[in-house]
Short mmCIF file of C-alpha atoms in Angstrom, two decimals:
data_model
loop_
_atom_site.label_atom_id
_atom_site.label_comp_id
_atom_site.label_asym_id
_atom_site.label_seq_id
_atom_site.Cartn_x
_atom_site.Cartn_y
_atom_site.Cartn_z
CA UNK W 17 161.23 -5.04 72.93
CA UNK W 18 158.68 -2.35 72.24
CA UNK W 19 157.48 -2.61 75.84
CA UNK W 20 160.98 -1.85 77.13
CA UNK W 21 161.39 1.32 75.07
CA UNK W 22 160.12 3.84 77.66
CA UNK W 23 162.44 2.45 80.31
CA UNK W 24 165.46 2.43 78.01
CA UNK W 25 164.77 6.07 77.12
CA UNK W 26 164.57 6.99 80.82
CA UNK W 27 167.85 5.19 81.51
CA UNK W 28 169.58 6.99 78.68
CA UNK W 29 168.34 10.36 79.90
CA UNK W 30 169.48 9.67 83.43
CA UNK W 31 173.05 8.52 82.79
CA UNK W 32 174.59 11.84 81.82
CA UNK W 33 174.91 13.38 85.26
CA UNK W 34 177.41 13.36 88.12
CA UNK W 35 178.74 11.03 90.81
CA UNK W 36 176.68 10.65 93.95
CA UNK W 37 177.04 11.34 97.67
CA UNK W 38 179.55 14.12 98.40
CA UNK W 39 177.70 17.44 98.54
CA UNK W 40 180.60 19.32 100.13
CA UNK W 41 183.90 18.05 101.54
CA UNK W 42 184.33 18.57 105.29
CA UNK W 43 187.45 20.71 104.69
CA UNK W 44 185.57 22.97 102.26
CA UNK W 45 182.75 23.29 104.79
CA UNK W 46 185.19 24.33 107.55
CA UNK W 47 186.88 26.85 105.23
CA UNK W 48 183.54 28.31 104.21
CA UNK W 49 182.31 28.68 107.79
CA UNK W 50 185.46 30.57 108.83
CA UNK W 51 185.75 32.62 105.61
CA UNK W 52 188.84 30.73 104.41
CA UNK W 53 190.66 31.36 107.68
CA UNK W 54 189.81 28.35 109.86
CA UNK W 55 191.38 27.97 113.32
CA UNK W 56 193.53 24.96 114.09
CA UNK W 57 191.44 21.88 114.86
CA UNK W 58 191.07 20.97 118.53
CA UNK W 59 190.53 17.51 119.96
CA UNK W 60 188.02 16.77 122.68
CA UNK W 61 188.65 13.50 124.50
CA UNK W 62 185.49 11.84 125.71
CA UNK W 63 185.75 10.91 129.37
CA UNK W 64 183.64 8.24 131.04
CA UNK W 65 180.85 10.61 132.08
CA UNK W 66 180.65 12.16 128.62
CA UNK W 67 180.52 8.72 127.00
CA UNK W 68 177.62 7.78 129.26
CA UNK W 69 175.69 10.93 128.43
CA UNK W 70 176.42 10.57 124.71
CA UNK W 71 175.22 6.96 124.88
CA UNK W 72 171.88 8.33 126.11
CA UNK W 73 171.75 10.80 123.21
CA UNK W 74 172.84 8.41 120.46
CA UNK W 75 171.23 5.22 121.72
CA UNK W 76 174.62 3.51 121.47
CA UNK W 77 178.15 4.14 122.71
CA UNK W 78 179.95 6.88 120.77
CA UNK W 79 182.12 5.50 118.01
CA UNK W 80 185.10 7.76 118.78
CA UNK W 81 187.49 8.20 121.69
CA UNK W 82 187.69 11.91 120.90
CA UNK W 83 186.04 14.40 118.61
CA UNK W 84 187.79 16.92 116.41
CA UNK W 85 186.33 20.42 116.30
CA UNK W 86 187.09 23.95 115.25
CA UNK W 87 186.54 26.89 117.56
CA UNK W 88 186.72 30.66 117.17
CA UNK W 89 185.34 32.84 119.97
CA UNK W 90 181.97 31.32 120.96
CA UNK W 91 181.45 29.47 117.68
CA UNK W 92 182.27 25.79 117.37
CA UNK W 93 182.05 23.62 114.27
CA UNK W 94 181.64 19.86 114.38
CA UNK W 95 181.93 17.22 111.68
CA UNK W 96 179.99 14.20 112.89
CA UNK W 97 179.05 10.80 111.47
CA UNK W 98 175.98 8.80 112.39
CA UNK W 99 174.39 5.85 110.62
CA UNK W 100 170.87 6.26 109.30
CA UNK W 101 169.96 2.77 108.17
CA UNK W 102 173.21 1.20 107.03
CA UNK W 103 175.77 3.87 106.25
CA UNK W 104 177.21 6.91 108.05
CA UNK W 105 175.82 10.32 107.20
CA UNK W 106 178.58 12.92 107.47
CA UNK W 107 177.20 16.19 108.75
CA UNK W 108 178.69 19.63 109.48
CA UNK W 109 177.12 21.46 112.42
CA UNK W 110 177.81 25.07 113.43
CA UNK W 111 177.02 25.96 117.04
CA UNK W 112 177.14 29.60 118.03
CA UNK W 113 176.62 30.70 121.64
CA UNK W 114 175.00 27.40 122.57
CA UNK W 115 172.50 27.19 119.70
CA UNK W 116 172.65 25.69 116.24
CA UNK W 117 173.46 28.24 113.60
CA UNK W 118 173.28 25.79 110.72
CA UNK W 119 173.42 22.10 109.94
CA UNK W 120 174.45 20.66 106.59
CA UNK W 121 174.63 17.12 105.26
CA UNK W 122 178.07 16.86 103.64
CA UNK W 123 178.23 13.20 102.56
CA UNK W 124 175.20 10.95 102.19
CA UNK W 125 175.77 7.25 101.59
CA UNK W 126 172.34 5.67 102.17
CA UNK W 127 170.28 4.64 99.14
CA UNK W 128 167.07 6.20 100.51
CA UNK W 129 166.18 9.19 102.66
CA UNK W 130 168.46 11.64 100.86
CA UNK W 131 165.81 14.36 101.27
CA UNK W 132 167.28 15.14 104.70
CA UNK W 133 170.01 17.13 102.96
CA UNK W 134 167.62 19.76 101.66
CA UNK W 135 167.42 23.15 103.40
CA UNK W 136 163.63 22.79 103.81
CA UNK W 137 164.45 20.08 106.34
CA UNK W 138 167.76 21.21 107.89
CA UNK W 139 166.53 24.79 108.49
CA UNK W 140 164.25 23.44 111.22
CA UNK W 141 167.36 23.01 113.40
CA UNK W 142 168.46 26.63 113.15
CA UNK W 143 168.36 28.28 116.58
CA UNK W 144 167.78 24.98 118.42
CA UNK W 145 169.24 24.64 121.91
CA UNK W 146 169.75 21.65 124.17
CA UNK W 147 167.40 21.34 127.12
CA UNK W 148 168.39 20.04 130.55
CA UNK W 149 167.12 16.58 129.56
CA UNK W 150 169.47 16.60 126.53
CA UNK W 151 166.55 16.95 124.11
CA UNK W 152 166.23 19.69 121.51
CA UNK W 153 164.05 22.61 122.62
CA UNK W 154 161.77 22.15 119.58
CA UNK W 155 160.15 19.36 117.61
CA UNK W 156 161.62 18.50 114.24
CA UNK W 157 159.10 17.28 111.67
CA UNK W 158 160.38 14.25 109.80
CA UNK W 159 160.30 13.16 106.19
CA UNK W 160 158.17 10.22 105.21
CA UNK W 161 160.36 7.35 104.03
CA UNK W 162 163.46 8.91 105.63
CA UNK W 163 162.67 8.13 109.27
CA UNK W 164 166.05 6.66 110.13
CA UNK W 165 168.04 9.43 108.44
CA UNK W 166 165.92 12.06 110.20
CA UNK W 167 166.59 10.29 113.49
CA UNK W 168 170.35 10.30 112.79
CA UNK W 169 170.37 14.05 112.09
CA UNK W 170 168.49 14.80 115.30
CA UNK W 171 171.01 12.76 117.27
CA UNK W 172 173.95 14.56 115.67
CA UNK W 173 172.36 17.96 116.41
CA UNK W 174 171.97 17.01 120.09
CA UNK W 175 175.52 15.63 120.19
CA UNK W 176 177.01 18.82 118.73
CA UNK W 177 175.13 20.98 121.26
CA UNK W 178 176.25 18.70 124.09
CA UNK W 179 179.89 18.78 122.99
CA UNK W 180 179.72 22.53 122.49
CA UNK W 181 178.81 22.91 126.17
CA UNK W 182 181.93 20.96 127.07
CA UNK W 183 184.10 23.13 124.84
CA UNK W 184 183.12 26.13 127.00
CA UNK W 185 183.97 24.93 130.54
CA UNK A 6 252.28 29.03 143.41
CA UNK A 7 251.69 25.45 144.11
CA UNK A 8 248.65 26.51 146.10
CA UNK A 9 247.48 28.75 143.28
CA UNK A 10 247.86 25.95 140.77
CA UNK A 11 246.00 23.56 143.05
CA UNK A 12 243.29 26.15 143.64
CA UNK A 13 243.01 26.83 139.90
CA UNK A 14 242.81 23.13 139.20
CA UNK A 15 240.11 22.74 141.85
CA UNK A 16 238.14 25.73 140.51
CA UNK A 17 238.43 24.42 136.94
CA UNK A 18 237.25 20.96 138.01
CA UNK A 19 234.43 22.39 140.11
CA UNK A 20 233.27 24.76 137.41
CA UNK A 21 233.45 22.09 134.75
CA UNK A 22 231.34 19.84 136.97
CA UNK A 23 229.02 22.71 137.77
CA UNK A 24 228.53 23.70 134.15
CA UNK A 25 228.34 20.11 133.01
CA UNK A 26 225.26 19.50 135.20
CA UNK A 27 222.94 22.01 133.44
CA UNK A 28 224.18 20.67 130.07
CA UNK A 29 223.10 17.18 131.12
CA UNK A 30 219.73 18.52 132.36
CA UNK A 31 219.04 20.14 128.98
CA UNK A 32 219.73 16.85 127.22
CA UNK A 33 217.41 15.07 129.63
CA UNK A 34 214.75 17.69 129.05
CA UNK A 35 215.02 17.23 125.27
CA UNK A 36 214.91 13.48 125.71
CA UNK A 37 211.84 13.74 127.91
CA UNK A 38 210.08 16.08 125.48
CA UNK A 39 210.96 13.78 122.63
CA UNK A 40 209.57 10.80 124.55
CA UNK A 41 206.37 12.72 125.36
CA UNK A 42 205.97 13.73 121.74
CA UNK A 43 206.52 10.19 120.56
CA UNK A 44 204.06 8.90 123.17
CA UNK A 45 201.51 11.51 122.10
CA UNK A 46 201.87 10.40 118.46
CA UNK A 47 201.42 6.77 119.49
CA UNK A 48 198.31 7.63 121.53
CA UNK A 49 196.90 9.56 118.54
CA UNK A 50 197.64 6.67 116.19
CA UNK A 51 196.08 4.19 118.61
CA UNK A 52 193.01 6.41 119.03
CA UNK A 53 192.75 6.82 115.25
CA UNK A 54 192.92 3.05 114.78
CA UNK A 55 190.33 2.43 117.50
CA UNK A 56 188.01 5.11 116.12
CA UNK A 57 188.37 3.71 112.65
CA UNK A 58 187.64 0.17 113.92
CA UNK A 59 184.54 1.23 115.79
CA UNK A 60 183.16 3.52 113.06
CA UNK A 61 180.03 2.34 111.32
CA UNK A 62 178.96 -0.24 113.87
CA UNK A 63 175.62 1.20 114.82
CA UNK A 64 172.43 1.81 112.96
CA UNK A 65 169.54 -0.13 111.55
CA UNK A 66 171.33 -3.34 110.76
CA UNK A 67 174.76 -4.48 111.78
CA UNK A 68 177.53 -3.75 109.37
CA UNK A 69 180.53 -5.96 108.93
CA UNK A 70 182.69 -4.43 106.27
CA UNK A 71 180.43 -4.06 103.28
CA UNK A 72 177.79 -6.58 104.33
CA UNK A 73 174.84 -5.59 106.48
CA UNK A 74 172.29 -7.71 108.24
CA UNK A 75 169.08 -6.58 109.90
CA UNK A 76 165.52 -7.61 110.32
CA UNK A 77 162.11 -7.10 111.81
CA UNK A 78 159.30 -9.19 113.17
CA UNK A 79 155.88 -9.08 114.74
CA UNK A 80 153.71 -11.42 116.79
CA UNK A 81 149.96 -10.90 117.04
CA UNK A 82 147.17 -12.03 119.29
CA UNK A 83 143.79 -11.65 117.57
CA UNK A 84 140.68 -11.85 119.69
CA UNK A 85 138.02 -11.41 117.04
CA UNK A 86 134.59 -12.80 116.26
CA UNK A 87 136.16 -14.67 113.33
CA UNK A 88 139.17 -16.10 115.17
CA UNK A 89 141.10 -16.22 118.37
CA UNK A 90 144.71 -16.97 117.62
CA UNK A 91 148.33 -16.25 118.37
CA UNK A 92 150.43 -15.83 115.26
CA UNK A 93 154.07 -14.96 114.76
CA UNK A 94 152.96 -13.16 111.63
CA UNK A 95 156.31 -12.18 110.23
CA UNK A 96 159.95 -12.82 111.00
CA UNK A 97 162.11 -11.10 108.45
CA UNK A 98 165.85 -11.20 107.94
CA UNK A 99 167.53 -8.87 105.54
CA UNK A 100 170.97 -8.93 104.06
CA UNK A 101 172.67 -6.17 102.14
CA UNK A 102 176.02 -6.09 100.43
CA UNK A 103 177.80 -3.16 98.89
CA UNK A 104 179.99 -4.06 95.94
CA UNK A 105 181.05 -0.43 95.59
CA UNK A 106 179.54 2.90 96.55
CA UNK A 107 177.49 2.69 93.35
CA UNK A 108 176.42 -0.95 93.26
CA UNK A 109 174.66 -2.85 96.04
CA UNK A 110 172.55 -5.91 96.64
CA UNK A 111 169.61 -6.26 99.00
CA UNK A 112 167.67 -9.34 100.00
CA UNK A 113 164.81 -9.94 102.45
CA UNK A 114 163.60 -13.35 103.58
CA UNK A 115 160.21 -13.39 105.22
CA UNK A 116 159.15 -16.31 107.38
CA UNK A 117 155.35 -15.88 107.37
CA UNK A 118 153.22 -17.30 110.16
CA UNK A 119 156.27 -19.15 111.52
CA UNK A 120 156.01 -21.59 108.63
CA UNK A 121 156.18 -20.31 105.07
CA UNK A 122 159.38 -18.79 103.75
CA UNK A 123 158.91 -16.06 101.15
CA UNK A 124 161.36 -13.95 99.20
CA UNK A 125 160.14 -10.44 99.86
CA UNK A 126 162.91 -8.58 98.09
CA UNK A 127 166.08 -9.52 96.22
CA UNK A 128 167.55 -6.96 93.91
CA UNK A 129 170.68 -5.33 92.63
CA UNK A 130 170.74 -1.55 92.71
CA UNK A 131 172.99 0.63 90.59
CA UNK A 132 173.50 4.35 91.11
CA UNK A 133 173.81 5.64 87.60
CA UNK A 134 174.07 9.30 88.50
CA UNK A 135 173.95 11.53 91.57
CA UNK A 136 170.17 11.53 91.48
CA UNK A 137 169.22 8.33 89.72
CA UNK A 138 169.36 4.64 90.55
CA UNK A 139 168.20 1.49 88.80
CA UNK A 140 167.22 -1.69 90.54
CA UNK A 141 166.50 -5.10 89.11
CA UNK A 142 165.30 -8.30 90.73
CA UNK A 143 162.40 -8.89 93.11
CA UNK A 144 161.30 -5.38 94.04
CA UNK A 145 158.51 -3.79 96.04
CA UNK A 146 155.99 -1.94 93.90
CA UNK A 147 156.17 1.81 94.68
CA UNK A 148 152.60 2.31 95.84
CA UNK A 149 150.80 3.35 99.00
CA UNK A 150 152.13 4.11 102.47
CA UNK A 151 152.81 0.64 103.86
CA UNK A 152 154.06 -1.36 100.88
CA UNK A 153 157.66 -0.17 100.99
CA UNK A 154 157.96 0.86 104.65
CA UNK A 155 156.23 -1.67 106.85
CA UNK A 156 158.51 -2.38 109.80
CA UNK A 157 156.13 -2.76 112.78
CA UNK A 158 157.43 0.24 114.80
CA UNK A 159 156.65 2.54 111.83
CA UNK A 160 152.84 2.19 111.77
CA UNK A 161 149.83 2.07 114.08
CA UNK A 162 147.58 -0.94 114.39
CA UNK A 163 148.53 -4.55 115.06
CA UNK A 164 147.49 -5.68 111.58
CA UNK A 165 148.21 -3.60 108.51
CA UNK A 166 145.23 -1.54 107.40
CA UNK A 167 142.68 -3.47 105.28
CA UNK A 168 142.73 -1.06 102.32
CA UNK A 169 146.46 -1.70 101.81
CA UNK A 170 145.69 -5.36 102.03
CA UNK A 171 142.60 -5.91 99.90
CA UNK A 172 143.00 -3.14 97.31
CA UNK A 173 146.78 -2.62 97.36
CA UNK A 174 147.92 -6.21 97.87
CA UNK A 175 150.67 -5.40 100.36
CA UNK A 176 153.35 -6.73 100.60
CA UNK A 177 153.29 -6.43 96.83
CA UNK A 178 156.48 -7.40 95.09
CA UNK A 179 157.17 -8.30 91.49
CA UNK A 180 160.15 -9.28 89.41
CA UNK A 181 161.48 -6.69 87.01
CA UNK A 182 163.42 -3.48 86.65
CA UNK A 183 162.82 -0.01 88.02
CA UNK A 184 164.37 3.40 87.85
CA UNK A 185 164.07 5.94 90.65
CA UNK A 186 165.34 9.45 90.96
CA UNK A 187 165.00 12.99 92.14
CA UNK A 188 163.43 15.50 89.79
CA UNK A 189 163.83 18.62 91.91
CA UNK A 190 164.08 19.52 95.59
CA UNK A 191 161.49 17.35 97.33
CA UNK A 192 160.20 15.77 94.10
CA UNK A 193 161.00 12.19 93.18
CA UNK A 194 159.78 9.63 90.65
CA UNK A 195 159.79 5.87 90.11
CA UNK A 196 159.13 3.99 86.88
CA UNK A 197 158.98 0.18 87.00
CA UNK A 198 158.50 -2.54 84.43
CA UNK A 199 157.66 -5.78 86.20
CA UNK A 200 155.73 -9.01 86.20
CA UNK A 201 152.04 -8.48 86.87
CA UNK A 202 149.13 -9.95 88.77
CA UNK A 203 147.31 -13.06 87.61
CA UNK A 204 143.71 -12.95 88.78
CA UNK A 205 141.10 -15.49 87.81
CA UNK A 206 137.35 -15.87 87.72
CA UNK A 207 137.71 -18.63 90.35
CA UNK A 208 138.84 -16.10 92.94
CA UNK A 209 136.44 -13.44 91.73
CA UNK A 210 139.22 -11.42 90.07
CA UNK A 211 140.24 -10.16 93.54
CA UNK A 212 143.55 -8.36 93.18
CA UNK A 213 145.13 -9.80 96.34
CA UNK A 214 144.61 -13.35 95.06
CA UNK A 215 146.39 -12.37 91.85
CA UNK A 216 149.82 -12.08 93.44
CA UNK A 217 152.29 -14.55 91.94
CA UNK A 218 155.11 -13.93 94.45
CA UNK A 219 157.59 -14.10 91.55
CA UNK A 220 157.45 -17.91 91.72
CA UNK A 221 157.71 -18.84 88.04
CA UNK A 222 155.31 -15.95 87.53
CA UNK A 223 153.43 -16.02 84.24
CA UNK A 224 154.64 -12.99 82.32
CA UNK A 225 152.44 -12.91 79.23
CA UNK A 226 151.56 -9.33 80.15
CA UNK A 227 153.94 -7.10 82.06
CA UNK A 228 152.91 -4.29 84.37
CA UNK A 229 153.99 -0.65 84.10
CA UNK A 230 154.08 1.36 87.30
CA UNK A 231 154.86 5.03 87.76
CA UNK A 232 154.90 7.15 90.90
CA UNK A 233 155.42 10.83 91.60
CA UNK A 234 156.14 11.84 95.19
CA UNK A 235 156.54 15.19 96.88
CA UNK A 236 158.11 15.58 100.33
CA UNK A 237 159.17 19.21 99.93
CA UNK A 238 157.94 20.33 103.33
CA UNK A 239 158.98 18.74 106.65
CA UNK A 240 156.41 16.23 107.81
CA UNK A 241 154.49 16.20 104.54
CA UNK A 242 154.32 13.50 101.85
CA UNK A 243 151.97 13.57 98.91
CA UNK A 244 152.23 10.85 96.27
CA UNK A 245 150.35 9.32 93.37
CA UNK A 246 150.88 5.98 91.63
CA UNK A 247 149.49 4.66 88.38
CA UNK A 248 149.80 1.09 87.19
CA UNK A 249 148.67 -0.46 83.93
CA UNK A 250 148.65 -4.12 83.05
CA UNK A 251 147.67 -5.52 79.64
CA UNK A 252 145.74 -8.53 80.91
CA UNK A 253 144.97 -9.22 84.57
CA UNK A 254 144.64 -12.96 83.90
CA UNK A 255 147.87 -13.23 81.89
CA UNK A 256 145.87 -14.28 78.84
CA UNK A 257 144.12 -17.18 80.56
CA UNK A 258 140.61 -15.70 80.53
CA UNK A 259 139.18 -14.35 77.27
CA UNK A 260 136.47 -12.48 79.17
CA UNK A 261 139.02 -10.44 81.14
CA UNK A 262 141.26 -7.67 79.87
CA UNK A 263 143.50 -4.82 80.89
CA UNK A 264 143.54 -3.29 84.35
CA UNK A 265 144.69 -0.02 85.79
CA UNK A 266 145.29 1.14 89.35
CA UNK A 267 145.25 4.70 90.61
CA UNK A 268 146.47 5.38 94.12
CA UNK A 269 147.08 8.61 95.95
CA UNK A 270 147.89 9.42 99.55
CA UNK A 271 148.98 12.16 101.89
CA UNK A 272 150.85 12.05 105.18
CA UNK A 273 150.96 15.26 107.20
CA UNK A 274 152.82 15.52 110.51
CA UNK A 275 152.87 18.66 112.61
CA UNK A 276 154.64 18.20 115.92
CA UNK A 277 152.98 15.31 117.72
CA UNK A 278 150.00 15.06 115.37
CA UNK A 279 149.91 13.03 112.16
CA UNK A 280 147.16 12.63 109.61
CA UNK A 281 147.31 9.90 106.95
CA UNK A 282 144.82 9.51 104.13
CA UNK A 283 144.87 7.11 101.18
CA UNK A 284 142.64 6.30 98.22
CA UNK A 285 143.14 3.46 95.74
CA UNK A 286 140.98 2.24 92.86
CA UNK A 287 141.25 -0.52 90.26
CA UNK A 288 139.47 -0.56 86.96
CA UNK A 289 139.34 -3.99 85.28
CA UNK A 290 138.23 -4.38 81.67
CA UNK A 291 136.20 -7.27 80.30
CA UNK A 292 132.82 -8.90 80.68
CA UNK A 293 134.19 -11.43 83.20
CA UNK A 294 135.07 -8.93 85.94
CA UNK A 295 131.97 -6.92 85.06
CA UNK A 296 129.75 -9.93 85.69
CA UNK A 297 130.56 -10.05 89.42
CA UNK A 298 131.26 -6.36 89.96
CA UNK A 299 135.02 -6.78 90.36
CA UNK A 300 135.54 -4.48 87.37
CA UNK A 301 135.71 -1.80 90.06
CA UNK A 302 137.69 -2.43 93.24
CA UNK A 303 138.44 0.50 95.48
CA UNK A 304 138.97 1.72 99.02
CA UNK A 305 140.17 4.54 101.22
CA UNK A 306 141.12 5.28 104.78
CA UNK A 307 141.91 8.19 107.01
CA UNK A 308 144.05 7.91 110.14
CA UNK A 309 144.69 10.68 112.65
CA UNK A 310 147.21 9.93 115.39
CA UNK A 311 148.77 11.77 118.29
CA UNK A 312 151.99 11.10 120.16
CA UNK A 313 151.19 11.81 123.79
CA UNK A 314 154.88 11.32 124.64
CA UNK A 315 157.77 10.27 122.37
CA UNK A 316 157.15 6.70 123.58
CA UNK A 317 153.36 6.54 123.55
CA UNK A 318 150.92 7.34 120.77
CA UNK A 319 147.21 6.88 120.10
CA UNK A 320 145.36 6.58 116.79
CA UNK A 321 142.00 6.14 115.15
CA UNK A 322 141.38 4.91 111.61
CA UNK A 323 138.31 4.64 109.44
CA UNK A 324 138.54 2.31 106.41
CA UNK A 325 136.19 1.47 103.55
CA UNK A 326 136.89 -0.98 100.75
CA UNK A 327 135.01 -2.97 98.16
CA UNK A 328 136.39 -5.63 95.83
CA UNK A 329 133.11 -5.83 93.90
CA UNK A 330 132.22 -2.16 93.77
CA UNK A 331 130.88 -2.55 90.22
CA UNK A 332 128.01 -4.74 91.35
CA UNK A 333 124.49 -3.42 91.84
CA UNK A 334 124.33 -4.65 95.43
CA UNK A 335 126.09 -2.88 98.27
CA UNK A 336 129.22 -4.93 98.93
CA UNK A 337 131.25 -2.33 100.81
CA UNK A 338 133.22 -3.22 103.93
CA UNK A 339 133.66 -0.64 106.66
CA UNK A 340 136.05 -0.83 109.58
CA UNK A 341 136.89 1.48 112.45
CA UNK A 342 140.06 0.99 114.49
CA UNK A 343 141.22 2.77 117.62
CA UNK A 344 144.30 1.91 119.61
CA UNK A 345 147.72 2.78 120.92
CA UNK A 346 151.40 2.09 120.35
CA UNK A 347 154.02 2.03 123.09
CA UNK A 348 157.68 2.13 122.11
CA UNK A 349 159.84 1.01 125.08
CA UNK A 350 162.81 1.44 122.72
CA UNK A 351 162.76 3.39 119.48
CA UNK A 352 162.88 0.14 117.46
CA UNK A 353 160.56 -1.95 119.63
CA UNK A 354 156.79 -1.54 119.81
CA UNK A 355 153.86 -2.93 121.79
CA UNK A 356 150.45 -2.42 120.15
CA UNK A 357 146.80 -2.64 121.07
CA UNK A 358 143.78 -1.86 118.93
CA UNK A 359 140.06 -2.41 118.93
CA UNK A 360 138.33 -2.98 115.58
CA UNK A 361 134.72 -2.86 114.61
CA UNK A 362 133.42 -3.73 111.16
CA UNK A 363 130.28 -2.60 109.44
CA UNK A 364 128.72 -2.80 105.99
CA UNK A 365 129.39 -6.24 104.55
CA UNK A 366 131.96 -6.84 107.28
CA UNK A 367 130.88 -8.55 110.48
CA UNK A 368 134.15 -9.00 112.34
CA UNK A 369 134.94 -7.18 115.56
CA UNK A 370 137.22 -7.56 118.57
CA UNK A 371 140.67 -6.53 119.68
CA UNK A 372 144.28 -7.22 118.70
CA UNK A 373 147.51 -7.20 120.67
CA UNK A 374 150.94 -7.21 119.12
CA UNK A 375 154.66 -6.80 119.68
CA UNK A 376 157.10 -5.86 116.98
CA UNK A 377 160.71 -4.87 116.44
CA UNK A 378 163.25 -3.87 113.86
CA UNK A 379 167.03 -3.79 114.00
#
């Protein structure tokens, strides 16, 4: 029993904190981005060509028939889901004039790789644009042990930039 | 008058017909708008249902409700001085189930060398706070670079590096309980209490031979493991692990005693370039291990790599290790590896490397491999 004491103490110290996963609700994120005056949500239906191009970006067919977004002037905001290893990571992405203004992990459901939510990682996306080959115009350094979550965030960033182009025909 | 009355009647009839027509058109218009609106709602509901059905069906592993399956595998061709063989080294199937968003189960079966089934992991994990989880069952020891993340597309070299084979006995799993959590942004810790190794004088107290695979593992002396990890900068991981075990022979050998392991490593990625470095050292007490020099067992490696394209990367690695470093004679193994990985898909890899041993090692040749994860 004596040998278990350090672990029991650690457990006791750890149990007095909060519930996991939701860092900010999507609606709160939208309100914050538009200073509590968000525009009405728009729906973008994905046509056949868009689905093909998004399949290239995501590595699988997009999960949705259409994507909801919020637009004011040249700024668009996207709430996207993409699975890291097993569970969807819900991410808010602000695109302004064709480049990422900010990216924020809103809900994280995986049991590992949660470090992708930290600003030291997400700030690498700020200012990123989409190249002709649908790749980001910069390299994003990953996080060891969070490879699949990093990959999911890169895909969502590319998807938001791609969809933003289609919101400004 | 009769004419006037007839004319009035005609005008009244005509006007009523005339005015009735627009009234009918307005009704039709409303009906059409109503039908369009209803159709639009139905399309939205159908799209919602289809989106909801297709959500969560991609990723590493295939999810069906709350149960996930996945796996990885690798086949090797070794053309070495010591052997020439084809080996389906590992074929691993994993199964996860989420009881709730705070409680999950994870299991990994590993068919080794197309013949021996091993239980690599099988644990319940509980999130007990927003930053802390506890797992219990057969767990991977939090040490080194490869032990916890070893899917073939994630590392260079057909075979895992020798230091994380001979000094850190990867894949190293034990039965027990562990707590993991985040201390601050980029900082995390793990503290495990598990079954330990059981070395013996017969196998020279070599740590790899001490693995019990949690098969009725003798648990006279448990092992304590702690790790601190920092990933606070993109592309950088620095970690250190310490393990202490009361008796490395589980009380079977009076000439052996306690053992401790210190391991530290760094992984630094900048753009296409990655540098990995790892050092691990065991210190075994007792006159038994001291008699053959296994009281000190240590090793290190350094591995620079460069991704020429996102699908093709090259690497070099220099390794040194010694399982009898406490002996007076030079018993150090040295190995240099150079090679390349090609990823035709992000989760599929083809590997080639050339290895050359020195020191006490005499093996050389080349290895080919294919691997995957899903």
